[in-house]
PDB file of N, CA and C and ligand atoms in Angstrom:
ATOM      1  N   UNK D   1     108.334 102.920  74.300  1.00  0.00           N
ATOM      2  CA  UNK D   1     107.270 103.592  75.064  1.00  0.00           C
ATOM      3  C   UNK D   1     107.758 104.964  75.541  1.00  0.00           C
ATOM      4  N   UNK D   2     107.087 105.994  75.167  1.00  0.00           N
ATOM      5  CA  UNK D   2     107.504 107.343  75.585  1.00  0.00           C
ATOM      6  C   UNK D   2     106.791 107.724  76.868  1.00  0.00           C
ATOM      7  N   UNK D   3     107.533 108.318  77.818  1.00  0.00           N
ATOM      8  CA  UNK D   3     106.947 108.736  79.091  1.00  0.00           C
ATOM      9  C   UNK D   3     106.163 110.021  78.868  1.00  0.00           C
ATOM     10  N   UNK D   4     104.881 109.955  79.188  1.00  0.00           N
ATOM     11  CA  UNK D   4     104.053 111.160  79.063  1.00  0.00           C
ATOM     12  C   UNK D   4     104.129 111.964  80.345  1.00  0.00           C
ATOM     13  N   UNK D   5     103.716 113.163  80.248  1.00  0.00           N
ATOM     14  CA  UNK D   5     103.662 114.002  81.452  1.00  0.00           C
ATOM     15  C   UNK D   5     102.210 114.263  81.812  1.00  0.00           C
ATOM     16  N   UNK D   6     101.939 114.221  83.130  1.00  0.00           N
ATOM     17  CA  UNK D   6     100.562 114.410  83.568  1.00  0.00           C
ATOM     18  C   UNK D   6     100.157 115.872  83.427  1.00  0.00           C
ATOM     19  N   UNK D   7      98.864 116.094  83.218  1.00  0.00           N
ATOM     20  CA  UNK D   7      98.341 117.445  83.073  1.00  0.00           C
ATOM     21  C   UNK D   7      98.377 118.180  84.411  1.00  0.00           C
ATOM     22  N   UNK D   8      98.212 117.423  85.517  1.00  0.00           N
ATOM     23  CA  UNK D   8      98.075 118.078  86.819  1.00  0.00           C
ATOM     24  C   UNK D   8      99.413 118.553  87.377  1.00  0.00           C
ATOM     25  N   UNK D   9     100.518 117.815  87.139  1.00  0.00           N
ATOM     26  CA  UNK D   9     101.791 118.186  87.755  1.00  0.00           C
ATOM     27  C   UNK D   9     102.914 118.399  86.738  1.00  0.00           C
ATOM     28  N   UNK D  10     102.721 117.965  85.513  1.00  0.00           N
ATOM     29  CA  UNK D  10     103.781 118.072  84.524  1.00  0.00           C
ATOM     30  C   UNK D  10     104.915 117.098  84.763  1.00  0.00           C
ATOM     31  N   UNK D  11     104.637 116.044  85.554  1.00  0.00           N
ATOM     32  CA  UNK D  11     105.648 115.029  85.858  1.00  0.00           C
ATOM     33  C   UNK D  11     105.496 113.851  84.898  1.00  0.00           C
ATOM     34  N   UNK D  12     106.621 113.132  84.651  1.00  0.00           N
ATOM     35  CA  UNK D  12     106.494 111.916  83.831  1.00  0.00           C
ATOM     36  C   UNK D  12     105.536 110.928  84.499  1.00  0.00           C
ATOM     37  N   UNK D  13     104.732 110.257  83.688  1.00  0.00           N
ATOM     38  CA  UNK D  13     103.717 109.368  84.249  1.00  0.00           C
ATOM     39  C   UNK D  13     104.160 107.922  84.222  1.00  0.00           C
ATOM     40  N   UNK D  14     103.557 107.115  85.107  1.00  0.00           N
ATOM     41  CA  UNK D  14     103.756 105.664  85.095  1.00  0.00           C
ATOM     42  C   UNK D  14     102.740 105.038  84.169  1.00  0.00           C
ATOM     43  N   UNK D  15     103.149 104.023  83.398  1.00  0.00           N
ATOM     44  CA  UNK D  15     102.128 103.242  82.685  1.00  0.00           C
ATOM     45  C   UNK D  15     101.276 102.497  83.704  1.00  0.00           C
ATOM     46  N   UNK D  16      99.978 102.482  83.497  1.00  0.00           N
ATOM     47  CA  UNK D  16      99.074 101.789  84.422  1.00  0.00           C
ATOM     48  C   UNK D  16      99.023 100.317  84.061  1.00  0.00           C
ATOM     49  N   UNK D  17      99.488  99.476  85.002  1.00  0.00           N
ATOM     50  CA  UNK D  17      99.525  98.032  84.740  1.00  0.00           C
ATOM     51  C   UNK D  17      98.121  97.453  84.650  1.00  0.00           C
ATOM     52  N   UNK D  18      97.180  98.116  85.334  1.00  0.00           N
ATOM     53  CA  UNK D  18      95.838  97.535  85.442  1.00  0.00           C
ATOM     54  C   UNK D  18      94.940  97.906  84.278  1.00  0.00           C
ATOM     55  N   UNK D  19      95.261  98.988  83.570  1.00  0.00           N
ATOM     56  CA  UNK D  19      94.466  99.286  82.381  1.00  0.00           C
ATOM     57  C   UNK D  19      95.411  99.483  81.209  1.00  0.00           C
ATOM     58  N   UNK D  20      95.178  98.766  80.146  1.00  0.00           N
ATOM     59  CA  UNK D  20      96.067  98.781  78.988  1.00  0.00           C
ATOM     60  C   UNK D  20      96.090 100.153  78.343  1.00  0.00           C
ATOM     61  N   UNK D  21      97.283 100.684  78.145  1.00  0.00           N
ATOM     62  CA  UNK D  21      97.416 101.988  77.514  1.00  0.00           C
ATOM     63  C   UNK D  21      97.124 103.142  78.437  1.00  0.00           C
ATOM     64  N   UNK D  22      96.804 102.840  79.719  1.00  0.00           N
ATOM     65  CA  UNK D  22      96.515 103.907  80.668  1.00  0.00           C
ATOM     66  C   UNK D  22      97.781 104.422  81.329  1.00  0.00           C
ATOM     67  N   UNK D  23      97.725 105.618  81.824  1.00  0.00           N
ATOM     68  CA  UNK D  23      98.874 106.214  82.504  1.00  0.00           C
ATOM     69  C   UNK D  23      98.434 106.765  83.843  1.00  0.00           C
ATOM     70  N   UNK D  24      99.350 106.716  84.807  1.00  0.00           N
ATOM     71  CA  UNK D  24      99.024 107.217  86.138  1.00  0.00           C
ATOM     72  C   UNK D  24      99.991 108.324  86.535  1.00  0.00           C
ATOM     73  N   UNK D  25      99.464 109.315  87.192  1.00  0.00           N
ATOM     74  CA  UNK D  25     100.282 110.436  87.658  1.00  0.00           C
ATOM     75  C   UNK D  25     101.212 109.948  88.757  1.00  0.00           C
ATOM     76  N   UNK D  26     102.512 110.194  88.569  1.00  0.00           N
ATOM     77  CA  UNK D  26     103.516 109.718  89.519  1.00  0.00           C
ATOM     78  C   UNK D  26     103.345 110.385  90.893  1.00  0.00           C
ATOM     79  N   UNK D  27     102.999 111.665  90.878  1.00  0.00           N
ATOM     80  CA  UNK D  27     102.831 112.400  92.133  1.00  0.00           C
ATOM     81  C   UNK D  27     101.660 111.819  92.929  1.00  0.00           C
ATOM     82  N   UNK D  28     100.549 111.560  92.232  1.00  0.00           N
ATOM     83  CA  UNK D  28      99.369 111.010  92.912  1.00  0.00           C
ATOM     84  C   UNK D  28      99.643 109.619  93.454  1.00  0.00           C
ATOM     85  N   UNK D  29     100.371 108.804  92.677  1.00  0.00           N
ATOM     86  CA  UNK D  29     100.713 107.448  93.124  1.00  0.00           C
ATOM     87  C   UNK D  29     101.552 107.517  94.387  1.00  0.00           C
ATOM     88  N   UNK D  30     102.523 108.452  94.401  1.00  0.00           N
ATOM     89  CA  UNK D  30     103.406 108.566  95.561  1.00  0.00           C
ATOM     90  C   UNK D  30     102.613 108.998  96.800  1.00  0.00           C
ATOM     91  N   UNK D  31     101.703 109.948  96.621  1.00  0.00           N
ATOM     92  CA  UNK D  31     100.884 110.417  97.743  1.00  0.00           C
ATOM     93  C   UNK D  31     100.073 109.261  98.313  1.00  0.00           C
ATOM     94  N   UNK D  32      99.503 108.452  97.427  1.00  0.00           N
ATOM     95  CA  UNK D  32      98.689 107.327  97.894  1.00  0.00           C
ATOM     96  C   UNK D  32      99.553 106.306  98.633  1.00  0.00           C
ATOM     97  N   UNK D  33     100.767 106.046  98.110  1.00  0.00           N
ATOM     98  CA  UNK D  33     101.667 105.089  98.782  1.00  0.00           C
ATOM     99  C   UNK D  33     102.048 105.588 100.163  1.00  0.00           C
ATOM    100  N   UNK D  34     102.356 106.906 100.269  1.00  0.00           N
ATOM    101  CA  UNK D  34     102.713 107.473 101.573  1.00  0.00           C
ATOM    102  C   UNK D  34     101.560 107.318 102.552  1.00  0.00           C
ATOM    103  N   UNK D  35     100.349 107.597 102.082  1.00  0.00           N
ATOM    104  CA  UNK D  35      99.177 107.469 102.948  1.00  0.00           C
ATOM    105  C   UNK D  35      99.058 106.046 103.454  1.00  0.00           C
ATOM    106  N   UNK D  36      99.318 105.082 102.558  1.00  0.00           N
ATOM    107  CA  UNK D  36      99.215 103.675 102.957  1.00  0.00           C
ATOM    108  C   UNK D  36     100.280 103.339 104.004  1.00  0.00           C
ATOM    109  N   UNK D  37     101.500 103.868 103.827  1.00  0.00           N
ATOM    110  CA  UNK D  37     102.552 103.605 104.809  1.00  0.00           C
ATOM    111  C   UNK D  37     102.188 104.178 106.167  1.00  0.00           C
ATOM    112  N   UNK D  38     101.644 105.417 106.160  1.00  0.00           N
ATOM    113  CA  UNK D  38     101.264 106.027 107.428  1.00  0.00           C
ATOM    114  C   UNK D  38     100.178 105.212 108.107  1.00  0.00           C
ATOM    115  N   UNK D  39      99.222 104.766 107.310  1.00  0.00           N
ATOM    116  CA  UNK D  39      98.146 103.950 107.854  1.00  0.00           C
ATOM    117  C   UNK D  39      98.719 102.684 108.477  1.00  0.00           C
ATOM    118  N   UNK D  40      99.677 102.067 107.782  1.00  0.00           N
ATOM    119  CA  UNK D  40     100.307 100.844 108.277  1.00  0.00           C
ATOM    120  C   UNK D  40     101.015 101.118 109.607  1.00  0.00           C
ATOM    121  N   UNK D  41     101.809 102.217 109.649  1.00  0.00           N
ATOM    122  CA  UNK D  41     102.519 102.575 110.885  1.00  0.00           C
ATOM    123  C   UNK D  41     101.535 102.763 112.023  1.00  0.00           C
ATOM    124  N   UNK D  42     100.441 103.464 111.704  1.00  0.00           N
ATOM    125  CA  UNK D  42      99.434 103.741 112.737  1.00  0.00           C
ATOM    126  C   UNK D  42      98.857 102.430 113.273  1.00  0.00           C
ATOM    127  N   UNK D  43      98.565 101.499 112.354  1.00  0.00           N
ATOM    128  CA  UNK D  43      97.989 100.214 112.771  1.00  0.00           C
ATOM    129  C   UNK D  43      98.966  99.438 113.644  1.00  0.00           C
ATOM    130  N   UNK D  44     100.253  99.454 113.258  1.00  0.00           N
ATOM    131  CA  UNK D  44     101.265  98.733 114.039  1.00  0.00           C
ATOM    132  C   UNK D  44     101.325  99.314 115.447  1.00  0.00           C
ATOM    133  N   UNK D  45     101.337 100.671 115.526  1.00  0.00           N
ATOM    134  CA  UNK D  45     101.418 101.335 116.830  1.00  0.00           C
ATOM    135  C   UNK D  45     100.173 101.029 117.662  1.00  0.00           C
ATOM    136  N   UNK D  46      99.012 101.083 117.005  1.00  0.00           N
ATOM    137  CA  UNK D  46      97.739 100.838 117.693  1.00  0.00           C
ATOM    138  C   UNK D  46      97.692  99.418 118.260  1.00  0.00           C
ATOM    139  N   UNK D  47      98.160  98.463 117.437  1.00  0.00           N
ATOM    140  CA  UNK D  47      98.194  97.067 117.884  1.00  0.00           C
ATOM    141  C   UNK D  47      99.079  96.917 119.101  1.00  0.00           C
ATOM    142  N   UNK D  48     100.246  97.601 119.071  1.00  0.00           N
ATOM    143  CA  UNK D  48     101.198  97.501 120.183  1.00  0.00           C
ATOM    144  C   UNK D  48     100.576  98.094 121.447  1.00  0.00           C
ATOM    145  N   UNK D  49      99.904  99.257 121.300  1.00  0.00           N
ATOM    146  CA  UNK D  49      99.250  99.894 122.442  1.00  0.00           C
ATOM    147  C   UNK D  49      98.199  98.974 123.043  1.00  0.00           C
ATOM    148  N   UNK D  50      97.405  98.370 122.169  1.00  0.00           N
ATOM    149  CA  UNK D  50      96.337  97.494 122.651  1.00  0.00           C
ATOM    150  C   UNK D  50      96.906  96.268 123.348  1.00  0.00           C
ATOM    151  N   UNK D  51      98.008  95.740 122.817  1.00  0.00           N
ATOM    152  CA  UNK D  51      98.641  94.577 123.438  1.00  0.00           C
ATOM    153  C   UNK D  51      99.146  94.940 124.827  1.00  0.00           C
ATOM    154  N   UNK D  52      99.716  96.153 124.960  1.00  0.00           N
ATOM    155  CA  UNK D  52     100.216  96.605 126.263  1.00  0.00           C
ATOM    156  C   UNK D  52      99.047  96.771 127.232  1.00  0.00           C
ATOM    157  N   UNK D  53      97.955  97.364 126.765  1.00  0.00           N
ATOM    158  CA  UNK D  53      96.770  97.532 127.611  1.00  0.00           C
ATOM    159  C   UNK D  53      96.239  96.180 128.082  1.00  0.00           C
ATOM    160  N   UNK D  54      96.210  95.262 127.136  1.00  0.00           N
ATOM    161  CA  UNK D  54      95.709  93.921 127.443  1.00  0.00           C
ATOM    162  C   UNK D  54      96.571  93.274 128.531  1.00  0.00           C
ATOM    163  N   UNK D  55      97.895  93.408 128.403  1.00  0.00           N
ATOM    164  CA  UNK D  55      98.811  92.837 129.392  1.00  0.00           C
ATOM    165  C   UNK D  55      98.564  93.462 130.756  1.00  0.00           C
ATOM    166  N   UNK D  56      98.361  94.798 130.771  1.00  0.00           N
ATOM    167  CA  UNK D  56      98.081  95.487 132.039  1.00  0.00           C
ATOM    168  C   UNK D  56      96.804  94.960 132.681  1.00  0.00           C
ATOM    169  N   UNK D  57      95.759  94.840 131.873  1.00  0.00           N
ATOM    170  CA  UNK D  57      94.471  94.387 132.396  1.00  0.00           C
ATOM    171  C   UNK D  57      94.584  92.963 132.923  1.00  0.00           C
ATOM    172  N   UNK D  58      95.278  92.113 132.166  1.00  0.00           N
ATOM    173  CA  UNK D  58      95.418  90.721 132.588  1.00  0.00           C
ATOM    174  C   UNK D  58      96.176  90.623 133.910  1.00  0.00           C
ATOM    175  N   UNK D  59      97.227  91.439 134.060  1.00  0.00           N
ATOM    176  CA  UNK D  59      97.983  91.369 135.309  1.00  0.00           C
ATOM    177  C   UNK D  59      97.151  91.935 136.456  1.00  0.00           C
ATOM    178  N   UNK D  60      96.322  92.948 136.155  1.00  0.00           N
ATOM    179  CA  UNK D  60      95.427  93.515 137.176  1.00  0.00           C
ATOM    180  C   UNK D  60      94.399  92.459 137.626  1.00  0.00           C
ATOM    181  N   UNK D  61      93.874  91.709 136.652  1.00  0.00           N
ATOM    182  CA  UNK D  61      92.923  90.647 136.988  1.00  0.00           C
ATOM    183  C   UNK D  61      93.594  89.602 137.874  1.00  0.00           C
ATOM    184  N   UNK D  62      94.831  89.255 137.519  1.00  0.00           N
ATOM    185  CA  UNK D  62      95.573  88.270 138.305  1.00  0.00           C
ATOM    186  C   UNK D  62      95.752  88.771 139.734  1.00  0.00           C
ATOM    187  N   UNK D  63      96.067  90.067 139.884  1.00  0.00           N
ATOM    188  CA  UNK D  63      96.226  90.660 141.202  1.00  0.00           C
ATOM    189  C   UNK D  63      94.927  90.569 141.997  1.00  0.00           C
ATOM    190  N   UNK D  64      93.821  90.951 141.337  1.00  0.00           N
ATOM    191  CA  UNK D  64      92.520  90.940 142.009  1.00  0.00           C
ATOM    192  C   UNK D  64      92.143  89.523 142.429  1.00  0.00           C
ATOM    193  N   UNK D  65      92.464  88.554 141.573  1.00  0.00           N
ATOM    194  CA  UNK D  65      92.182  87.162 141.910  1.00  0.00           C
ATOM    195  C   UNK D  65      92.981  86.741 143.140  1.00  0.00           C
ATOM    196  N   UNK D  66      94.240  87.159 143.156  1.00  0.00           N
ATOM    197  CA  UNK D  66      95.091  86.872 144.314  1.00  0.00           C
ATOM    198  C   UNK D  66      94.487  87.463 145.577  1.00  0.00           C
ATOM    199  N   UNK D  67      94.066  88.753 145.497  1.00  0.00           N
ATOM    200  CA  UNK D  67      93.456  89.420 146.643  1.00  0.00           C
ATOM    201  C   UNK D  67      92.205  88.688 147.107  1.00  0.00           C
ATOM    202  N   UNK D  68      91.390  88.272 146.152  1.00  0.00           N
ATOM    203  CA  UNK D  68      90.146  87.586 146.477  1.00  0.00           C
ATOM    204  C   UNK D  68      90.445  86.282 147.201  1.00  0.00           C
ATOM    205  N   UNK D  69      91.463  85.578 146.754  1.00  0.00           N
ATOM    206  CA  UNK D  69      91.829  84.288 147.360  1.00  0.00           C
ATOM    207  C   UNK D  69      92.312  84.501 148.793  1.00  0.00           C
ATOM    208  N   UNK D  70      93.194  85.520 148.972  1.00  0.00           N
ATOM    209  CA  UNK D  70      93.799  85.710 150.300  1.00  0.00           C
ATOM    210  C   UNK D  70      92.832  86.342 151.281  1.00  0.00           C
ATOM    211  N   UNK D  71      91.762  87.043 150.800  1.00  0.00           N
ATOM    212  CA  UNK D  71      90.852  87.713 151.719  1.00  0.00           C
ATOM    213  C   UNK D  71      89.758  86.784 152.223  1.00  0.00           C
ATOM    214  N   UNK D  72      89.629  85.612 151.655  1.00  0.00           N
ATOM    215  CA  UNK D  72      88.588  84.689 152.097  1.00  0.00           C
ATOM    216  C   UNK D  72      89.032  83.910 153.331  1.00  0.00           C
TER     217      UNK D  72
HETATM  218 ZN1  LIG J 101      99.979 114.842  88.182  1.00  0.00          ZN
END
Protein backbone atom coordinates (compact mmCIF):
# COMPACT_ATOMS: atom_id res chain seq x y z
CA UNK A 1 0.00 0.00 0.00
CA UNK A 2 1.55 3.30 -1.04
CA UNK A 3 0.95 6.37 1.15
CA UNK A 4 -0.75 9.07 -0.87
CA UNK A 5 -0.45 12.73 -0.17
CA UNK A 6 -3.48 14.90 0.38
CA UNK A 7 -4.25 17.71 -2.06
CA UNK A 8 -4.92 20.19 0.74
CA UNK A 9 -1.68 19.84 2.76
CA UNK A 10 0.66 17.62 0.77
CA UNK A 11 0.95 15.32 3.79
CA UNK A 12 0.90 11.51 3.67
CA UNK A 13 -2.67 10.31 4.13
CA UNK A 14 -4.20 7.67 6.39
CA UNK A 15 -6.17 4.85 4.81
CA UNK A 16 -9.81 5.28 5.83
CA UNK A 17 -10.89 2.23 7.81
CA UNK A 18 -14.55 3.09 7.34
CA UNK A 19 -14.57 3.32 3.57
CA UNK A 20 -12.70 0.79 1.46
CA UNK A 21 -9.99 2.35 -0.65
CA UNK A 22 -10.64 5.76 0.91
CA UNK A 23 -7.95 8.01 2.30
CA UNK A 24 -8.09 10.65 5.00
CA UNK A 25 -5.99 13.76 5.38
CA UNK A 26 -3.67 13.32 8.35
CA UNK A 27 -3.74 17.03 9.21
CA UNK A 28 -7.55 17.13 9.25
CA UNK A 29 -7.73 13.96 11.37
CA UNK A 30 -5.30 15.46 13.89
CA UNK A 31 -7.27 18.71 14.09
CA UNK A 32 -10.47 16.78 14.75
CA UNK A 33 -8.79 14.65 17.45
CA UNK A 34 -7.43 17.77 19.17
CA UNK A 35 -10.89 19.34 19.12
CA UNK A 36 -12.30 16.20 20.71
CA UNK A 37 -9.64 16.26 23.45
CA UNK A 38 -10.35 19.91 24.21
CA UNK A 39 -14.05 19.18 24.36
CA UNK A 40 -13.35 16.30 26.75
CA UNK A 41 -11.16 18.50 28.98
CA UNK A 42 -13.84 21.16 29.00
CA UNK A 43 -16.51 18.63 30.00
CA UNK A 44 -14.33 17.24 32.81
CA UNK A 45 -13.70 20.76 34.13
CA UNK A 46 -17.38 21.70 33.80
CA UNK A 47 -18.45 18.57 35.69
CA UNK A 48 -15.97 19.35 38.47
CA UNK A 49 -17.23 22.96 38.71
CA UNK A 50 -20.83 21.80 38.89
CA UNK A 51 -19.99 19.22 41.55
CA UNK A 52 -18.30 21.94 43.63
CA UNK A 53 -21.31 24.24 43.20
CA UNK A 54 -23.62 21.44 44.20
CA UNK A 55 -21.58 20.76 47.35
CA UNK A 56 -21.70 24.47 48.23
CA UNK A 57 -25.46 24.64 47.75
CA UNK A 58 -26.04 21.47 49.76
CA UNK A 59 -23.96 22.76 52.66
CA UNK A 60 -25.79 26.11 52.47
CA UNK A 61 -29.12 24.26 52.64
CA UNK A 62 -27.87 22.31 55.65
CA UNK A 63 -26.88 25.59 57.32
CA UNK A 64 -30.28 27.15 56.62
CA UNK A 65 -32.01 24.06 57.98
CA UNK A 66 -29.92 24.32 61.13
CA UNK A 67 -30.85 28.01 61.47
CA UNK A 68 -34.52 27.23 60.96
CA UNK A 69 -34.41 24.54 63.65
CA UNK A 70 -32.62 26.72 66.21
CA UNK A 71 -34.78 29.82 65.57
CA UNK A 72 -38.05 28.08 66.36
ZN1 LIG B 1 -4.68 17.74 3.89
